[in-house]
């Protein structure tokens, strides 16, 4: 009986690293004894109408982990990876009193799953490495996560280099545009503006674009504290810096004065935004 | 009267005033409190300088410190940049030779403000080489008061950056001069200055990568000249040999990837010069220029792929995998507010200066453009590197302001070709009114800048952090001197060879002020040792006692902020202790054990039992349960976490409380020795009743 079950599970897992289960299969192979293998189950809701983007991301990480297990040298019939979708096994969800997805659970070979057998997704996240660490904790099976090499970066770089090379070759008789100082100056200024408006912070921390206050529905583009910023905020600063620069390069007297006025206005605006973040800053220019 | 005489007098006066302004604006902390060393790292530097001034230079160079990292010790001579200590020691020695008896502590405290004046002078020299004298004077004034530099060089902040920025600017000035003149004299001066920079700060890597980059870009721009060849070849060889004289640097310049760019560019330059030499000797076609270009690019691509990725991506990798690096708040990326806070209008005007530099390009302006772009990238990635951005921002803003002033305040009659000099400004003569308005506006902006700098310096960057001050609503000041009180208690009431265990933040201060042996300190060179201490703090008392016995710990020192609401205490840092311990002992310590089932970190009754029984919790809240801070809150109310503690009846078995400071900020516990007799676990022995057995032997007749 047990040998049959194990053989069936091995056959399924040889076809697909993650075994899809419905209610019946789940009850037969994961809950019912006899069992001498551990099962990791991902409870998820991947149908498009469920609109669970986290489930999709967690599913990708889970697939990477299951594939790493299947093709590793330590692969045995002691650990299996399965998935139960809400639309295929709603009764399982009800039976286990589960109302959030995705959830990762470990069903040990012997005994009932304890509290630590549910993966703490809220705190740790769903990266494959963290899942592997949790599995090693619960089952003493070490899985080395192997991510398939991502060639998109290399391909993009190769494409760029060939594009630039082609451009240079086509214009080889007229290489004057490299010597155009304005172009280089513009490029340098772009880099400087990007950095000083906090784009690296955005890139590394990934903040939301703006914050919608749930109480009064007001959208605020500026973060309240001085430690964080929104993407929108950094774009505003970027715009202000560029505009205040363009206005200082003027060609006639009248435009010069207008430019000056604009510089003053933008600087006051910048100061007022700064004041709103650093409560206690006592100086302002024209705008309070 | 000669104009040039008047000009030099004016320059001298302005530079002197800039030095004075820079010096005075850094003295807020000294005036408000007293002349002491601030923060944590400067205490180690002070202790080393003290050792140098009492025992001599060679003792310092060969110093093995057995009072740190017990029982491992630390080879100070080989793991420290000696420039700072040697500078302070030298000044102290010279002053004492002249019978000006200054204490070494005062030399250390005031070293950074004095060197800020020197930085202003060297920035003046550098900017004068790049643009003109007016821009130089403006740059000197900017860098004297800009907050980005002040933050690391206030009086009392006795740290490497204080002298390193001076060395940086001076080295760059001498490099620009040597590229301009092509003379070996200036290049050797540059090498000596570079040697000083290497001895002063780990940031010398920036110089040794920027200068080769400059040479490389000049080669790409077809600006090769004999001056460049002489300058770089001499600089590379002599600089390399000099930099390897520092024990800490050792053989790194020929082994690690950060220095490979310099070697690569050196080889490239030799090849390029050789090909140029051949070209002069033999006749070739114009096709040769493209050949040079192609070879340069190919070589550049080849050695870029051979060397490892640059520093910031490496830092990000380290941040994910090594919790200690992630826990330092200065290694975070920069928001735009930090840029504006530290640099005010300079950050808005320096792109304009950059534009002018690129439009009127020559050899040295290529250098400053590259400096600006690389510095702004690094500053965007890591807040701490804002310091390297500050000098170049000052220089470029000075260039921008100088151009504006020159245009609007300069004499139109004397100018010959206004079109050629300023391609962007109006051709016709502007009226007096517009000149006046623009000048007034610029002056107002500069005044706002000065006011902002002073405000920032006074409020944000002048706290010694050894002494805490709070202000009541009537404005009077309340000083909390708990740290020094506790360290002096340790100094006076414990045995000289006692060993103190605390978290690594306080190691340098304990060694400096209390003069006791510590287990771990801010150098954080041994992660496993720190993990052991973290494990002891996060385990329960018996398990922790085993660890403390094995490390010969006599006293444990913790920081507790619950009475006054101090948020930098050890309970708030506790999760980092757990994470670091878990990194080394994953089977014994699990971070999830210290959270509630809902995933919260709570110290009240609902907190996790592992947390409520761990050593750190017990030490922090020992006897706190009986303390009622005011009548509105229950006894045992932690003001920092805003919660009533869960475990009020705490009993310590292996520790006893030795000292608690006035506001309960620092708590010191003595580790009790093991008891002489240990009660063994035993059961009463059951003696089964045996049958009485009487021997039937008869004694021999002799004994009758």
PDB file of N, CA and C in Angstrom, chain B residues 669-702:
ATOM      1  N   UNK B 669      26.536  44.605  35.349  1.00  0.00           N
ATOM      2  CA  UNK B 669      26.309  43.419  36.180  1.00  0.00           C
ATOM      3  C   UNK B 669      27.612  42.684  36.361  1.00  0.00           C
ATOM      4  N   UNK B 670      27.776  42.116  37.572  1.00  0.00           N
ATOM      5  CA  UNK B 670      28.966  41.322  37.845  1.00  0.00           C
ATOM      6  C   UNK B 670      28.606  39.862  37.648  1.00  0.00           C
ATOM      7  N   UNK B 671      29.511  39.121  36.989  1.00  0.00           N
ATOM      8  CA  UNK B 671      29.267  37.691  36.791  1.00  0.00           C
ATOM      9  C   UNK B 671      29.784  36.956  38.006  1.00  0.00           C
ATOM     10  N   UNK B 672      28.898  36.224  38.656  1.00  0.00           N
ATOM     11  CA  UNK B 672      29.311  35.543  39.889  1.00  0.00           C
ATOM     12  C   UNK B 672      30.166  34.340  39.554  1.00  0.00           C
ATOM     13  N   UNK B 673      31.117  34.066  40.443  1.00  0.00           N
ATOM     14  CA  UNK B 673      31.954  32.888  40.212  1.00  0.00           C
ATOM     15  C   UNK B 673      31.112  31.661  40.489  1.00  0.00           C
ATOM     16  N   UNK B 674      31.540  30.541  39.970  1.00  0.00           N
ATOM     17  CA  UNK B 674      30.820  29.303  40.225  1.00  0.00           C
ATOM     18  C   UNK B 674      30.878  28.962  41.696  1.00  0.00           C
ATOM     19  N   UNK B 675      29.805  28.372  42.222  1.00  0.00           N
ATOM     20  CA  UNK B 675      29.806  28.001  43.630  1.00  0.00           C
ATOM     21  C   UNK B 675      30.800  26.884  43.857  1.00  0.00           C
ATOM     22  N   UNK B 676      31.349  26.835  45.106  1.00  0.00           N
ATOM     23  CA  UNK B 676      32.348  25.802  45.393  1.00  0.00           C
ATOM     24  C   UNK B 676      31.753  24.432  45.338  1.00  0.00           C
ATOM     25  N   UNK B 677      30.613  24.291  46.023  1.00  0.00           N
ATOM     26  CA  UNK B 677      29.989  22.970  46.009  1.00  0.00           C
ATOM     27  C   UNK B 677      28.719  23.077  45.207  1.00  0.00           C
ATOM     28  N   UNK B 678      28.622  22.180  44.273  1.00  0.00           N
ATOM     29  CA  UNK B 678      27.392  22.204  43.490  1.00  0.00           C
ATOM     30  C   UNK B 678      26.497  21.107  43.964  1.00  0.00           C
ATOM     31  N   UNK B 679      25.269  21.458  44.224  1.00  0.00           N
ATOM     32  CA  UNK B 679      24.334  20.417  44.658  1.00  0.00           C
ATOM     33  C   UNK B 679      24.093  19.503  43.488  1.00  0.00           C
ATOM     34  N   UNK B 680      24.357  18.214  43.712  1.00  0.00           N
ATOM     35  CA  UNK B 680      24.128  17.252  42.638  1.00  0.00           C
ATOM     36  C   UNK B 680      22.679  16.794  42.702  1.00  0.00           C
ATOM     37  N   UNK B 681      22.168  16.485  41.555  1.00  0.00           N
ATOM     38  CA  UNK B 681      20.823  15.905  41.545  1.00  0.00           C
ATOM     39  C   UNK B 681      20.905  14.503  42.104  1.00  0.00           C
ATOM     40  N   UNK B 682      20.167  14.238  43.118  1.00  0.00           N
ATOM     41  CA  UNK B 682      20.259  12.877  43.641  1.00  0.00           C
ATOM     42  C   UNK B 682      18.917  12.451  44.188  1.00  0.00           C
ATOM     43  N   UNK B 683      18.760  11.099  44.274  1.00  0.00           N
ATOM     44  CA  UNK B 683      17.572  10.549  44.929  1.00  0.00           C
ATOM     45  C   UNK B 683      18.045   9.890  46.207  1.00  0.00           C
ATOM     46  N   UNK B 684      17.177   9.815  47.161  1.00  0.00           N
ATOM     47  CA  UNK B 684      17.549   9.099  48.380  1.00  0.00           C
ATOM     48  C   UNK B 684      17.723   7.624  48.039  1.00  0.00           C
ATOM     49  N   UNK B 685      18.786   7.064  48.584  1.00  0.00           N
ATOM     50  CA  UNK B 685      19.076   5.674  48.266  1.00  0.00           C
ATOM     51  C   UNK B 685      18.120   4.756  49.006  1.00  0.00           C
ATOM     52  N   UNK B 686      17.591   3.782  48.255  1.00  0.00           N
ATOM     53  CA  UNK B 686      16.701   2.793  48.891  1.00  0.00           C
ATOM     54  C   UNK B 686      17.508   1.573  49.298  1.00  0.00           C
ATOM     55  N   UNK B 687      17.523   1.290  50.587  1.00  0.00           N
ATOM     56  CA  UNK B 687      18.266   0.087  51.008  1.00  0.00           C
ATOM     57  C   UNK B 687      17.225  -0.975  51.297  1.00  0.00           C
ATOM     58  N   UNK B 688      17.234  -1.968  50.436  1.00  0.00           N
ATOM     59  CA  UNK B 688      16.242  -3.049  50.664  1.00  0.00           C
ATOM     60  C   UNK B 688      16.632  -3.810  51.919  1.00  0.00           C
ATOM     61  N   UNK B 689      15.637  -4.150  52.713  1.00  0.00           N
ATOM     62  CA  UNK B 689      15.936  -4.903  53.955  1.00  0.00           C
ATOM     63  C   UNK B 689      16.425  -6.282  53.586  1.00  0.00           C
ATOM     64  N   UNK B 690      17.624  -6.565  54.034  1.00  0.00           N
ATOM     65  CA  UNK B 690      18.179  -7.872  53.681  1.00  0.00           C
ATOM     66  C   UNK B 690      17.954  -8.838  54.857  1.00  0.00           C
ATOM     67  N   UNK B 691      18.017 -10.105  54.549  1.00  0.00           N
ATOM     68  CA  UNK B 691      17.901 -11.091  55.637  1.00  0.00           C
ATOM     69  C   UNK B 691      19.142 -11.013  56.493  1.00  0.00           C
ATOM     70  N   UNK B 692      18.908 -11.178  57.759  1.00  0.00           N
ATOM     71  CA  UNK B 692      20.058 -11.138  58.652  1.00  0.00           C
ATOM     72  C   UNK B 692      20.887 -12.393  58.437  1.00  0.00           C
ATOM     73  N   UNK B 693      22.145 -12.254  58.344  1.00  0.00           N
ATOM     74  CA  UNK B 693      23.025 -13.381  58.120  1.00  0.00           C
ATOM     75  C   UNK B 693      24.045 -13.405  59.245  1.00  0.00           C
ATOM     76  N   UNK B 694      24.016 -14.507  59.945  1.00  0.00           N
ATOM     77  CA  UNK B 694      24.980 -14.612  61.029  1.00  0.00           C
ATOM     78  C   UNK B 694      26.043 -15.598  60.605  1.00  0.00           C
ATOM     79  N   UNK B 695      27.274 -15.200  60.773  1.00  0.00           N
ATOM     80  CA  UNK B 695      28.349 -16.072  60.344  1.00  0.00           C
ATOM     81  C   UNK B 695      28.485 -17.224  61.327  1.00  0.00           C
ATOM     82  N   UNK B 696      28.680 -18.425  60.769  1.00  0.00           N
ATOM     83  CA  UNK B 696      28.812 -19.580  61.650  1.00  0.00           C
ATOM     84  C   UNK B 696      30.273 -19.939  61.912  1.00  0.00           C
ATOM     85  N   UNK B 697      31.156 -19.027  61.519  1.00  0.00           N
ATOM     86  CA  UNK B 697      32.565 -19.306  61.741  1.00  0.00           C
ATOM     87  C   UNK B 697      32.877 -19.194  63.219  1.00  0.00           C
ATOM     88  N   UNK B 698      33.833 -19.989  63.628  1.00  0.00           N
ATOM     89  CA  UNK B 698      34.259 -19.952  65.040  1.00  0.00           C
ATOM     90  C   UNK B 698      35.668 -19.412  65.067  1.00  0.00           C
ATOM     91  N   UNK B 699      35.891 -18.533  66.018  1.00  0.00           N
ATOM     92  CA  UNK B 699      37.222 -17.956  66.116  1.00  0.00           C
ATOM     93  C   UNK B 699      38.212 -19.033  66.556  1.00  0.00           C
ATOM     94  N   UNK B 700      39.475 -18.923  66.100  1.00  0.00           N
ATOM     95  CA  UNK B 700      40.457 -19.922  66.553  1.00  0.00           C
ATOM     96  C   UNK B 700      40.675 -19.830  68.084  1.00  0.00           C
ATOM     97  N   UNK B 701      41.168 -20.902  68.631  1.00  0.00           N
ATOM     98  CA  UNK B 701      41.234 -21.019  70.092  1.00  0.00           C
ATOM     99  C   UNK B 701      42.160 -19.986  70.699  1.00  0.00           C
ATOM    100  N   UNK B 702      43.134 -19.528  70.027  1.00  0.00           N
ATOM    101  CA  UNK B 702      44.064 -18.543  70.523  1.00  0.00           C
ATOM    102  C   UNK B 702      43.381 -17.354  71.154  1.00  0.00           C
TER     103      UNK B 702
END
